[in-house]
Amino acid sequence: MPSERQGPPTVRLRRLAFELRRLRDTAGLTQQQVAEQTGINTATLYRHETARSRPQRRTLIALLNLYGATEQQRTDLLALSREADAQGWLRPYHAELPEQYTAYISFEAEARSVRNYESLFIPGLLQTEDYTRAVIRGGLPMASQKEVEQRVQARMERQNLLTTDNPLRLWAIVDEAALHRLVGGAEVMRQQMNRLISAASEPHVTVQVIAYAAGAHAGMQGSFVLMDFPNPADPEIIHIDSMAGDLFLETQPDVRRYSLLFDNLRAIALSPDDSTRLIASVATGAQ
């Protein structure tokens, strides 16, 4: 039976796919040539190279033989394949969430650090439960109460990543507009501002605000998240959430472009201390 993936891609499965693409490119072979020489059809090869499925052991060995992989590469990639389906902390009810959201959850759970820019919302990892519920209800007006609560629960569970013994490192940049948008009412916003101030005091969390006075800036095009992982062999990943759906990017040009964009936003944003003072002033006004 084929070892088809039964859930969102993991970091390990993504790394395996990346290495298979790299080895094929190094061997100077097209997918069609690989199919002709191994009997693996191009559709299956495409799924293996895009982390949509994990190759069976005999298929992986056939590919490694064709690509002339070294003994160390064979050992590493066979071990990687055995672990490729291991999920992070996905819960049973996550099967009812959209696949792209569970993919995001899986990647985030294995990340070492997250850089998040938000133009309209408070970053999900720093939201209060009431703010989250108001955001989801407003953004998904056709969702049932059960669907809303599942998403709220998932977002609250994600925040546990910030309170472990080895917490996720978070650098969050928020446009000032997100602080003033009255989501859920004045009391919800006051609590949310206090939550931001509290989070910003943690050594592994940095919060910056791009003030209105900064004028037009590159982040006005939309929000994005960059994640990197403990193992340097795991490519960084970019997540973009839009009305057209979720998009994951991992090519070096994309990673470089968004890293530079984040650095630009970090430079024009208020310092962490000045950002905290601005958030505190908004909290006072929300009372």
Backbone as a ProteinNet text record, in pm:
[ID]
protein_1_A
[PRIMARY]
MPSERQGPPTVRLRRLAFELRRLRDTAGLTQQQVAEQTGINTATLYRHETARSRPQRRTLIALLNLYGATEQQRTDLLALSREADAQGWLRPYHAELPEQYTAYISFEAEARSVRNYESLFIPGLLQTEDYTRAVIRGGLPMASQKEVEQRVQARMERQNLLTTDNPLRLWAIVDEAALHRLVGGAEVMRQQMNRLISAASEPHVTVQVIAYAAGAHAGMQGSFVLMDFPNPADPEIIHIDSMAGDLFLETQPDVRRYSLLFDNLRAIALSPDDSTRLIASVATGAQ
[TERTIARY]
84.8	0	88.4	51.9	131.7	124.1	233.2	237.6	189.5	62	7	-5.8	22.7	14.1	-130.2	-151.3	-284.2	-292.2	-258.7	-260.7	-174.8	-155.3	-75.5	70.8	147.5	289.4	363.8	463.8	548.8	676.8	753.1	882.4	972.3	969.8	1054.9	1015	883.2	837.8	875	867	903.5	1053.6	1134.9	1279.1	1311.7	1242.9	1263.7	1230.9	1119.1	1080.1	1185.8	1234.8	1336.7	1463	1505.8	1627.2	1608.5	1490.7	1466	1470.1	1414.9	1422.7	1567.5	1641.8	1780.5	1866.3	1847.4	1926	1894	1767.7	1729.7	1791	1784.4	1843.3	1993.8	2061	2205.6	2240.7	2154.2	2176.1	2142.8	2083.5	2050.5	1936.7	1840.9	1729.8	1598.1	1513.4	1377.8	1288.8	1171.5	1077.4	1041.1	1027.4	992.7	1103.8	1228.2	1340	1344.9	1316.4	1312.4	1201.8	1086.8	974.6	1011.5	1080.4	1118.1	1219.3	1306.9	1414.2	1376.7	1272.1	1234.4	1095.9	1012.9	875.6	782.5	834.7	751.2	685.3	552.4	488.3	512.3	503.5	537.4	443.9	317.4	223.7	267.6	311.4	359.1	487.1	576.9	701.6	674.5	580	542.7	492.9	411.5	359.4	472	570	682.4	768.5	783.6	871.4	803.6	674.9	602.5	544	592.6	553	405.4	345.8	205.8	193	302	300.5	442.4	452.2	583.5	610.9	726.3	754.9	772.1	728.2	756.1	907.4	952.7	1096.4	1159.7	1095.8	1155.6	1159.1	1058.4	1058.2	1170.9	1188.6	1294.2	1431.5	1450.4	1578.7	1605.4	1500.5	1516.4	1559.1	1499.6	1534.4	1677.5	1715	1850	1954.8	1923.6	2015.6	2034.1	1923.7	1928.6	2005.6	1987.6	2050.9	2196.9	2243.9	2382.1	2408.6	2312.5	2326.4	2441.1	2509.9	2617.4	2557.2	2643.2	2595.4	2538	2603.6	2553.2	2418.5	2402.6	2274.2	2165.5	2198.9	2101.3	2058.6	2154.6	2123.5	2035.5	2073.3	1999.5	1857.1	1842.1	1709.8	1618.1	1671.9	1588.9	1539.1	1626.1	1584.2	1480.3	1502.3	1408.2	1272.6	1271.5	1145.2	1067.5	1139.1	1071.4	1000.3	1056.5	999.7	909.9	894.3	833.7	688.3	615	472.7	443.9	548.7	527.1	480.4	360.1	303.1	351.4	332.2	367.5	267.7	172.7	77	-66.4	-90	-225.4	-321.6	-438.4	-541.2	-639.8	-714.6	-810.7	-910.3	-959.7	-1060.2	-1001.6	-868.7	-807.8	-840.3	-882.2	-920.5	-1037.9	-1115.2	-1230.8	-1194	-1070.2	-1024.4	-975	-970.8	-918.5	-776.9	-745.1	-615.3	-499	-513.7	-403.6	-378.9	-485.3	-467.4	-395.3	-430.6	-361.4	-216.2	-189.3	-50.6	26.1	-36.9	26.5	54.5	-43.4	-27.3	90.5	99.3	205.7	342.8	356.1	484.2	520.4	423.1	448.3	493.3	434.6	467.4	611.5	671	808.6	908.8	860	948.2	1033.3	1148.2	1233.7	1194.4	1165.1	1125.5	1025.1	944.5	843	857.5	860.8	854.2	721.1	638.7	501.3	472.3	431	383.1	233.3	157.9	13.6	-27.2	-110.5	-155.4	-294.7	-377	-515.8	-553.5	-479.1	-513.8	-396.6	-426	-322.9	-274.3	-144.6	-95.9	-165.1	-196.3	-272.8	-211.8	-78.6	-13.1	-24	-69.8	-79.3	-222.6	-318.9	-458.3	-518.2	-608.3	-688.3	-799.6	-860.4	-967.2	-1085.6	-1124.7	-1238.9	-1209.4	-1088.3	-1049.8	-1052.2	-995.9	-995.2	-1136.9	-1225	-1364	-1428.9	-1405.6	-1464.6	-1406.7	-1277.2	-1213.1	-1269.6	-1282.4	-1329	-1475.3	-1556.3	-1697.6	-1712.6	-1632.1	-1640.7	-1586.9	-1478.8	-1415.4	-1481.4	-1554.5	-1623	-1770.2	-1845.7	-1985.6	-2075.2	-2033.7	-2115.8	-2077.5	-1975.2	-1930.5	-2030.5	-2045.6	-2133.1	-2064.7	-2141.7	-2084.3	-1977.3	-2000	-1901.5	-1771.6	-1781.7	-1661.9	-1586	-1659.1	-1594.5	-1517.7	-1582.8	-1519.2	-1400.8	-1406.6	-1292	-1170.5	-1194.5	-1084.8	-1031.7	-1121.7	-1078.4	-990	-1036	-960.1	-822.8	-818.9	-691.5	-595.1	-646.3	-559	-508.6	-594.5	-550.3	-445.8	-462.9	-365.2	-231.4	-235.9	-111.5	-26.6	-90.4	-16.8	65.8	40	121.2	266.6	291.1	428	513.4	449	522.3	550.4	498.2	512.4	582.2	644.2	717	853.2	926.2	1060.8	1155.4	1130	1209.4	1112.3	1069.2	958.4	994.3	893	905.8	948.8	1041	1081.3	992	929.3	833.8	875.4	882.1	902.6	780.5	697.1	571.5	576.5	541.2	529.3	384.6	324.6	182.6	166.2	84.2	50.4	-38.3	-20.8	-99.4	-249.2	-289.8	-432.2	-494.9	-417.9	-471.2	-501.6	-431.1	-454.4	-584.6	-625.3	-741	-870.7	-858.6	-981.5	-1057.2	-1180	-1256.6	-1314.8	-1238.3	-1279	-1337.8	-1465.9	-1529.4	-1572	-1542.4	-1583.3	-1466.1	-1492.1	-1386.8	-1318.6	-1396.1	-1337.8	-1249.5	-1295.2	-1214	-1081.9	-1087.1	-965.1	-872.5	-929.7	-845.9	-769.8	-840.9	-775.7	-670.5	-702	-607.5	-480.6	-494.2	-376.2	-290.3	-356.3	-282.7	-210.6	-273.8	-209.8	-83.8	-90.2	27.3	140.4	105.7	207.1	272.9	190.4	242.7	334.4	291.4	371.3	503.9	500.9	621.7	728	689.9	786.6	863.2	819.4	886.7	1013.2	1120.5	1247.7	1245.1	1155	1150.8	1045.9	982.6	880.4	920.1	918.1	942	819.4	769.2	653.5	690.7	666.6	687.9	562.7	542.3	427.3	477.4	420.5	448	344.2	390.1	298.8	240.1	124.1	62.5	160.5	243.1	335.5	438	454.9	551.1	504.7	375.7	322.9	314.2	323.5	315.5	437.5	415.5	527.2	500.2	604.5	596.6	498	473.5	383.1	237.1	204.5	65	10.6	99.1	54.8	-8.6	19.3	-44.9	42.5	-21.9	45.8	121.4	217.9	292.5	363.6	402.6	474.4	596.9	711.4	830.7	863.9	890.5	928.2	1063.3	1147.2	1266.4	1267.9	1352.9	1344.9	1478.4	1475.7	1599.2	1708.4	1668.7	1767.2	1796.6	1922	1954.8	1920.2	1904.6	1870.5	1725.3	1643	1502.3	1487.1	1442.2	1427.1	1327.2	1356.1	1258.2	1131.9	1021.8	894.3	823.1	752	673.4	527.4	443.7	300	230.7	143.2	64.4	-82	-162.6	-306.4	-379.7	-460.9	-532.2	-672.9	-751.7	-887.3	-886.3	-776.7	-765.5	-720.6	-689.5	-646.3	-506.9	-463.5	-330.9	-225.4	-108.8	2.2	127.6	198.9	326.5	437.4	542.4	656.1	782.7	876.3	999.4	1122.4	1110.5	1228.6	1320.4	1448.8	1546.1	1515.7	1478.1	1444.3	1327	1224.9	1109.9	1148.5	1226.2	1269.7	1353.7	1444.2	1528.8	1445.9	1349.2	1266.3	1185.7	1123.1	1040.6	1125.2	1243.7	1333.2	1376.2	1409	1446	1327.8	1208.1	1088.8	1065.4	1081.9	1062.1	1165.9	1290.1	1394.3	1359.9	1304.1	1263	1155	1055.8	947.2	997.5	1090.4	1148.9	1221.5	1284.5	1360.6	1271.3	1154.2	1067.7	969.7	957.2	865.8	924.3	836.8	883	968.6	1056.3	1135.2	1040.5	1085.3	998.9	946.9	1031.7	987.2	883.7	911	815.3	685	697.4	576.9	490.4	554.5	480.2	409.6	477	414	293.6	304.2	191.2	74.9	103.9	-1.3	-69.3	9.5	-46.4	-139.7	-102.3	-187	-317.5	-310.9	-433.8	-520.1	-457.5	-533.3	-606.3	-542.6	-606.5	-726.5	-711.3	-820.5	-935.3	-908	-1012.9	-1097.2	-1058.7	-1135.2	-1267.6
-119.6	0	124.7	228.5	349.7	420.5	488.8	562.5	704.8	720.4	852.9	927.9	1056.1	1137.6	1147	1129.3	1137.2	1257.5	1373.2	1493.5	1599.5	1710.2	1818.2	1779.6	1844.5	1812.8	1850.4	1772	1803.8	1867.5	1923.6	1980.2	1872.3	1751.5	1643.5	1599.4	1589.4	1551.2	1659.3	1783.6	1893.3	1889.4	1857.6	1848.2	1731.8	1618.2	1503.7	1541.3	1610.3	1652.5	1746	1838.1	1933.6	1860	1760.8	1686.5	1602.9	1545.9	1468	1557.5	1677.2	1771.5	1810.7	1836.2	1880.4	1770.9	1647.4	1537	1514.2	1525.4	1507.5	1617.7	1741.6	1853.5	1835.2	1789.7	1767.9	1659.7	1557.3	1449.1	1491.7	1610.3	1660.8	1585.8	1539.6	1460.9	1536.3	1521.8	1574.7	1470.5	1512.2	1415.8	1308.4	1346.7	1249.6	1146	1189.5	1095.8	999.8	1052.6	966.2	862.5	904.7	812.7	701.7	737	638.6	538.2	582.2	495.3	415.2	457.7	388	324.6	368.6	318.7	391.1	491.9	574.3	680.7	687.1	783.9	926.9	1020.4	1159	1219.8	1177	1229.7	1190.6	1066	1019.6	1091.9	1107.7	1177.3	1321	1385.2	1523.1	1529.6	1432.6	1433.2	1415.1	1330.9	1310.7	1436	1509	1626.2	1752.6	1744.9	1861	1832.4	1727.9	1692.8	1658.5	1613.4	1570.2	1423	1348.6	1208.8	1165.7	1061.7	1007.4	884.4	877.4	761.2	634.5	523.1	394.9	373.2	286.5	263.4	219.3	122.8	73.5	182.8	271.4	382.4	479	509.7	601.6	544.7	415.3	352.3	358.6	333.6	340.1	479.8	581.8	719.2	751.7	710.6	738.9	667.6	546	473.7	548.6	593.6	663.8	795.4	864.7	995.6	986	864.8	847.7	904.4	889.3	942.6	873.3	948.3	890.3	803.5	723.9	638.4	722.5	834	919.9	978.8	1021.8	1075.5	968.8	846.1	736	711.6	705.9	681.1	791.8	916.8	1031.5	1037.9	1016.8	1032.6	914.4	796.7	683.4	703.3	755.4	785.2	896.6	998.1	1109.4	1060.8	969.1	915.5	840.8	767	692.1	785.7	905.7	1000.7	1105	1097.4	1208.2	1235	1135	1154.7	1196.3	1207.8	1243.3	1387.6	1407.6	1540.6	1608.3	1738.7	1814.5	1789.1	1879.4	1863	1866.5	1823.9	1827.8	1744.7	1798.7	1731.4	1660.6	1560.9	1491.5	1584.6	1687	1774.2	1861.3	1868.2	1950	1895.6	1768.4	1712.8	1788.3	1856.1	1931.3	2073.2	2114.3	2246	2238.5	2352	2351.2	2294.8	2220.3	2153.6	2252.2	2368.2	2463.4	2521.6	2531.4	2581.8	2478.4	2351	2247.6	2235.9	2261.9	2264	2375.2	2491.2	2604.2	2567.7	2507.3	2467.8	2371.4	2275.5	2176	2240.8	2329.4	2398.2	2484.8	2560.7	2651.3	2574.4	2456.9	2377.3	2328.6	2319.9	2271.8	2385	2507.5	2620.8	2657.5	2718	2773.5	2917.6	2991.7	3130.6	3169	3269.3	3321.2	3472.3	3524.8	3668.8	3697.3	3777.9	3797.9	3946.5	3986.6	4122.7	4118.5	4200.8	4209.4	4355.2	4377.6	4513.4	4543.6	4439.6	4461.9	4396.4	4295.6	4220.4	4217.2	4186.8	4151	4011.1	3983.7	3850.3	3740	3630.8	3523	3469.4	3460.1	3406.6	3498.4	3623.3	3720.3	3765.4	3700.4	3740	3684.1	3760.3	3706.8	3620.8	3539.9	3452.2	3532.4	3637.7	3718.1	3790.8	3840.4	3907.2	3806.5	3687.2	3582.2	3548.6	3530.4	3493.8	3603.5	3729.1	3839.7	3847	3823.9	3825.2	3715.1	3595.4	3481.9	3500	3545.8	3569.4	3676.5	3782.3	3888.7	3847.7	3769.1	3729.7	3614.2	3532	3415.3	3420.2	3512.9	3531	3410.2	3321.4	3203.7	3081.5	3093.9	2979.8	2948.8	2820.3	2778.7	2807.8	2803.7	2825.4	2721.4	2597	2490.9	2522.1	2566.8	2599.3	2715.7	2814.9	2928.7	2881.5	2801.2	2757.7	2666.7	2585	2499.8	2585.3	2691.5	2779.3	2857.4	2899.8	2968.9	2875.9	2752.4	2656	2630.1	2614.9	2590	2706.6	2828.9	2944.9	2956.2	2927.8	2933.7	2825.5	2707.3	2600.2	2634.9	2702.8	2743.6	2829.8	2909.1	3000.9	2929.4	2799.4	2722.7	2716.5	2738.6	2736.7	2845.1	2948.1	3059.6	3037.2	2929	2908.1	2776.9	2712.2	2588.9	2621.4	2517.3	2537.7	2593.7	2556.7	2608.7	2678.1	2799	2861.9	2906.8	2914.1	2972.3	3117.6	3161	3301.6	3376.2	3481.1	3555.3	3700.6	3748.7	3890.9	3938.2	4016.8	4060.8	4210.4	4245.6	4385.8	4409.3	4513.8	4541.3	4685.2	4703.5	4839.7	4901.2	5030.3	5096.7	5082.9	5069.1	5055.6	4938.2	4830.3	4712.2	4741.7	4836.8	4870.7	4948.1	5021.9	5109.8	5048.9	4942.1	4880	4816.3	4856.9	4813.7	4674.4	4573.7	4434.2	4381.9	4351.7	4295.2	4395.9	4523.5	4626.3	4680.8	4789.4	4860.8	4775.1	4697.2	4616.2	4505.7	4443	4339.4	4399	4520.8	4584.7	4624.3	4669.9	4705.3	4582	4469.5	4345.5	4300.8	4322.4	4282.8	4367.8	4496.8	4581.4	4540.6	4508	4464	4332.3	4246.4	4118.9	4145.1	4240.4	4275	4327.2	4413.6	4470.2	4360	4268.7	4158.3	4069	4035.5	3948.1	4012.5	4143.9	4214.9	4216.2	4189.7	4187.3	4055.2	3955.2	3825.5	3833.2	3768.2	3780.1	3720	3626	3561	3622.6	3731.8	3798.3	3944.9	3988.6	4129.5	4181.9	4295.3	4358.3	4498.7	4528.6	4663	4709.5	4840	4900.2	4997.8	4990.3	5089.8	5200.5	5315.8	5425.5	5487.5	5549.6	5621.8	5721.3	5782	5885.5	5832.8	5699.7	5642.3	5660.5	5688.6	5707.6	5577.7	5589	5469.9	5380.8	5249.5	5156.7	5026.3	4945.1	4822.6	4720.9	4724.8	4627.5	4649.7	4763.8	4791.8	4695.8	4622.1	4524.7	4401.7	4376.4	4262.7	4195.6	4114.4	4046	3922.6	3878.2	3756.8	3704.7	3578.8	3512.5	3442.3	3456.8	3380.3	3287.7	3161.4	3064.8	3004.6	2986.6	2904.6	2795.2	2695.3	2571.8	2537.1	2453.8	2423.2	2361.6	2276.7	2211.7	2301.7	2343	2431.4	2372	2238.7	2174.2	2198.4	2242.9	2267.7	2408.1	2419.4	2552.4	2637.6	2767.7	2858.8	2858.6	2895.9	2896.7	3029.2	3073.8	3197.2	3160.1	3216.1	3194	3326.7	3325.8	3443.7	3402.2	3470.9	3443.6	3553.6	3514.5	3614.6	3565.7	3653.2	3615.9	3502.5	3489.4	3383.5	3251	3251.7	3129.5	3142	3037.2	3035.9	3002.5	3065	3039.7	3015.3	2906.5	2875.8	2889.9	2966.2	2986.9	2939.7	2881.9	2834.4	2847.5	2906.3	2922.5	3028.1	3016.4	3111.5	3255.9	3283	3422.3	3476.4	3393.1	3438.5	3462.3	3368.8	3383.6	3509.4	3532.7	3651.1	3778.7	3777.8	3896.5	3931.8	3832	3860	3888.7	3831	3863	4008.9	4054.3	4194.8	4287	4243.1	4322.3	4335.3	4224.7	4229.4	4321.4	4313.4	4401	4547.6	4576.3	4713.3	4760.4	4674.5	4710.6	4727.4	4642.2	4651.3	4784.6	4832.2	4956.3	5079.8	5076.3	5194.7	5192.2	5077.1	5066.5	5137.3	5169.9	5223.3	5119.5	5164.3	5070.3	4989.3	4874.9	4797.1	4878.2	4959.8	5039.3	5144.1	5213.5	5314.1	5248.2	5128.8	5056	5021.4	4977.2	4944.4	5067.4	5181	5304.5	5342.7	5324.1	5354.2	5260.2	5132.6	5034.8	5070	5111	5149.2	5270.6	5364.5	5481	5443.9	5347.5	5299.6	5226.6	5148.2	5076.2	5174	5283.7	5385.2	5446.4	5470.9	5528.2	5431.8	5300.6	5199.9	5178.4	5236.8	5216	5291.1
0	0	0	-74.7	-75.7	57.1	92.1	218	194.9	165.1	141.3	272.9	268.8	388.5	436.2	563.8	624.3	715.3	666.4	747.4	682.6	750.9	694	684	596.2	584.4	711.4	744.7	858.6	807.8	898.9	861.4	802.9	861.9	813.1	672.9	646.4	513.3	412.5	452.5	363.7	333.3	434.5	411.3	317.5	336.1	248.1	104.1	84.1	-50.3	-109.5	-27.6	-72.6	-117.1	-38.6	-71.7	-197.7	-218.1	-340.2	-463.2	-452.7	-564.7	-592.1	-484.9	-499.6	-562.3	-516.6	-571.5	-719.3	-755.9	-897.4	-982.4	-932.3	-1007.1	-1022.9	-915.7	-921.3	-1022.6	-1031.8	-1128.2	-1270.8	-1286.8	-1419.1	-1486.3	-1406.9	-1459.9	-1448.6	-1549	-1541.8	-1475.7	-1432.2	-1374.9	-1476.7	-1603.3	-1706.9	-1723.5	-1718.8	-1730.4	-1612.3	-1491.1	-1373.1	-1388.2	-1437	-1456.1	-1554.6	-1661.3	-1762.5	-1709	-1620.5	-1571.6	-1447.8	-1376.5	-1253.2	-1257.9	-1352.2	-1356.1	-1260.7	-1189.8	-1101.1	-1187.2	-1186.7	-1276.5	-1228	-1320.1	-1289	-1185.7	-1183.2	-1084.2	-943.1	-926.1	-795.7	-757.4	-854.2	-827.4	-785.7	-851.3	-815.6	-671.1	-630.1	-493.4	-392	-426.4	-334.4	-324.3	-434	-435.7	-383.8	-357.8	-304.6	-166.5	-101.1	36.1	48.1	-60.7	-55.1	-17.7	-29.9	12	45	127.4	164	78.5	13.3	-70.7	12.1	-44.9	18.8	21.5	109.7	125.6	-6.4	-76.7	-200.8	-308.5	-307.9	-404	-372.6	-244	-203.6	-238.6	-214.4	-247	-396.7	-478.1	-623.4	-667.9	-607	-642.3	-599.9	-479.3	-429.7	-514.3	-560.3	-648.4	-780.6	-836.9	-964.6	-952.6	-840.6	-823.1	-779.1	-751.2	-708	-570.3	-480.1	-345.1	-271.4	-186.9	-106.3	4	67	175.8	289.4	319.8	427.7	390.5	265.4	221	229.3	189.2	195.5	339.9	430.1	571.3	627.8	599.1	652.2	597.1	466.5	405.6	436.8	452.6	493.4	637.1	723	860.9	861.4	778.8	768.9	723	628.1	576.6	684.4	769.7	876.4	973.1	992.4	1088.6	1023.9	892	817.7	851.4	898.2	925.4	1069.3	1151.4	1292.1	1302.4	1355.5	1368.4	1495.6	1501.7	1620.4	1731.5	1753	1863.4	1814.3	1687.3	1634.3	1719.1	1745.9	1824.3	1730.4	1782.3	1696.1	1628.1	1699.4	1638.3	1528.3	1517.9	1413.4	1275.1	1266.2	1136.3	1076.6	1160.5	1111.8	1069.4	1095.9	1053.7	909.9	838.7	701.4	697.1	591.1	581.3	588.9	525	524.8	664.4	745	880.8	966.3	949.5	1026.2	980.5	853.2	806.9	877.5	889.2	957.3	1103.6	1169.8	1309.5	1324.8	1232.6	1239	1222.8	1124.6	1104.1	1224.5	1274.2	1386.1	1509.5	1530.7	1648.9	1646.7	1528.7	1518.3	1496.4	1484.8	1455.3	1575.9	1547.9	1652.9	1680	1571.7	1587.7	1480.5	1513.5	1422.4	1416	1294.8	1272.8	1205.9	1268.3	1223.3	1208.4	1089.2	1068.9	1044.4	1116.8	1099.6	1079.2	978.7	949.7	1003.7	1024.8	1065	1196.8	1238.5	1359	1456.2	1579.6	1675.8	1637.8	1638.6	1602.8	1683.4	1616.5	1679.3	1807.5	1812.9	1932	2052.3	2029.2	2138.3	2164.6	2102.5	2119.3	2247.7	2307.4	2417.6	2358.5	2442	2392	2339.5	2411	2366.5	2236	2221.5	2096.4	1982	2005.5	1903.5	1858.6	1955.1	1921.7	1837.3	1872.3	1796.4	1655.7	1642.9	1511.1	1422.7	1477.8	1397.8	1359.2	1453.9	1421.2	1313.7	1324.1	1225	1089.3	1090.5	965.7	895.2	971.9	913.7	952	893.4	934.9	908.7	819.1	787.4	871.6	955.2	1035.8	1146.2	1177.6	1287.1	1419.6	1527.4	1660.6	1690.1	1646.4	1669.3	1596.2	1472.2	1394.8	1458.1	1505.5	1570.2	1693.4	1776.9	1901.4	1875.2	1768.6	1734.5	1699	1624.5	1585.5	1705.2	1793.3	1913.9	1997.4	2016.7	2095.9	2033.8	1901.2	1833.2	1854.2	1845.6	1861.7	2005.5	2102.9	2241.5	2269.8	2212	2232.7	2168.5	2053.2	1987.6	2080.5	2164.7	2251.3	2357.7	2378.3	2472.3	2428.6	2299	2248.7	2313.3	2365.1	2426.9	2574.8	2631.5	2776.5	2810.6	2713.5	2741.4	2801.6	2843.7	2898.1	2791.9	2666.9	2554.8	2459.2	2495.8	2422.8	2281.4	2201.2	2068.1	2081.4	1996.8	1995.2	1896.3	1943.4	1861.1	1848.2	1725.9	1699.6	1622	1685.8	1626.3	1597	1474.2	1435.4	1393.2	1450	1426.8	1379.3	1277.6	1237.8	1346.2	1372.2	1475.8	1451.8	1326.1	1294.3	1367.7	1386.6	1455.3	1601.5	1660.9	1800.5	1819.5	1717.6	1730.8	1678.5	1597.1	1546.7	1662	1685	1802.3	1777.8	1810.6	1791.2	1921.4	1922.7	2040.4	2145.6	2124.3	2220.4	2299	2373.2	2444.4	2551.3	2625.1	2732	2674.7	2566.3	2500.9	2454.3	2396.8	2348.2	2463.9	2574.4	2689.8	2738.8	2750.4	2793.3	2692.1	2564.3	2460.9	2466.2	2489.2	2500.8	2620.8	2732.1	2850.4	2824.2	2745	2708	2624.9	2533.9	2453.5	2541.6	2636	2725.4	2808.7	2859	2939.3	2856.5	2734.5	2648.5	2612.5	2588.5	2547.7	2656.5	2779.9	2889.6	2896.6	2820.8	2821.3	2735.8	2779.3	2705.9	2565.4	2540.7	2409.3	2316.3	2361.3	2280.5	2260.8	2135.5	2102.4	2029	2073.6	2009.9	1966.3	1840.2	1787.9	1714.7	1716.5	1648.3	1542.9	1424.1	1321.6	1339.7	1386.1	1418.5	1291.9	1308.7	1197.4	1135.5	1220.9	1174.4	1074.5	1068.4	973.3	829.5	812.6	677.9	599.9	468.2	382.3	405.8	405.4	425	351.6	337.4	257	312.9	443.5	503.8	470.3	410.6	377.3	272	206.2	106.5	170	298	362.8	466.6	549.2	659.4	610.7	690.6	657.1	781.2	774.2	882.6	824.3	889.4	854.7	970.9	940.1	1043	1008.1	1110.3	1090.4	1195.9	1174.2	1250.7	1314.8	1419.7	1493.3	1406.2	1310	1223.8	1104.5	1086.2	973.9	838	831.6	703.8	664	757.7	727.1	669.2	545.8	485	562.5	569.8	628.9	544.5	606.9	536.3	560.7	459.2	467	452.4	537.1	527.1	501.5	400.1	367.2	365.1	444.4	452.4	377.3	279.4	199.5	168.4	109.2	69.9	-32.4	-106.3	-207	-146.3	-17.1	49.7	108.5	177.4	239.1	134.6	150.4	58.9	141.1	109.9	173.8	70.3	105.3	16.2	86.1	9.6	72.7	-16.2	-135.2	-219.4	-159.8	-189.2	-134.4	-174.3	-300.1	-334.4	-253.3	-229.5	-150.6	-5.9	51.1	190.4	206	112.9	119.1	107	15.3	-6.1	118.4	179.6	297.2	421.1	429.1	540.8	533.7	414.2	396	424.7	384.1	410.5	560.3	632.8	777.6	842.1	794.9	849.1	824.9	708.4	678.3	774.2	799.1	889.9	1032.8	1071.5	1205.9	1223.9	1115.4	1122.9	1133.6	1067.6	1071.3	1187.8	1254.2	1368.2	1490.2	1584.6	1712.6	1784	1869.8	1949.6	2037.8	2087.8	2178	2296.5	2358.6	2473.4	2431.7	2321.5	2274.6	2228.6	2174	2132	2252	2360.2	2482.2	2537.6	2531.5	2580.2	2494.1	2363.9	2276.7	2305.4	2322.3	2352.1	2484.7	2583	2712.6	2699.1	2614.3	2596.1	2527.2	2433.8	2369	2470.2	2558	2661.4	2751.6	2785.9	2871	2799.6	2670.5	2594.3	2573.1	2583.8	2561.8	2685.7	2799.1	2922.6	2920.1
[MASK]
+++++++++++++++++++++++++++++++++++++++++++++++++++++++++++++++++++++++++++++++++++++++++++++++++++++++++++++++++++++++++++++++++++++++++++++++++++++++++++++++++++++++++++++++++++++++++++++++++++++++++++++++++++++++++++++++++++++++++++++++++++++++++++++++++++++++++++++++++++++++++++++++

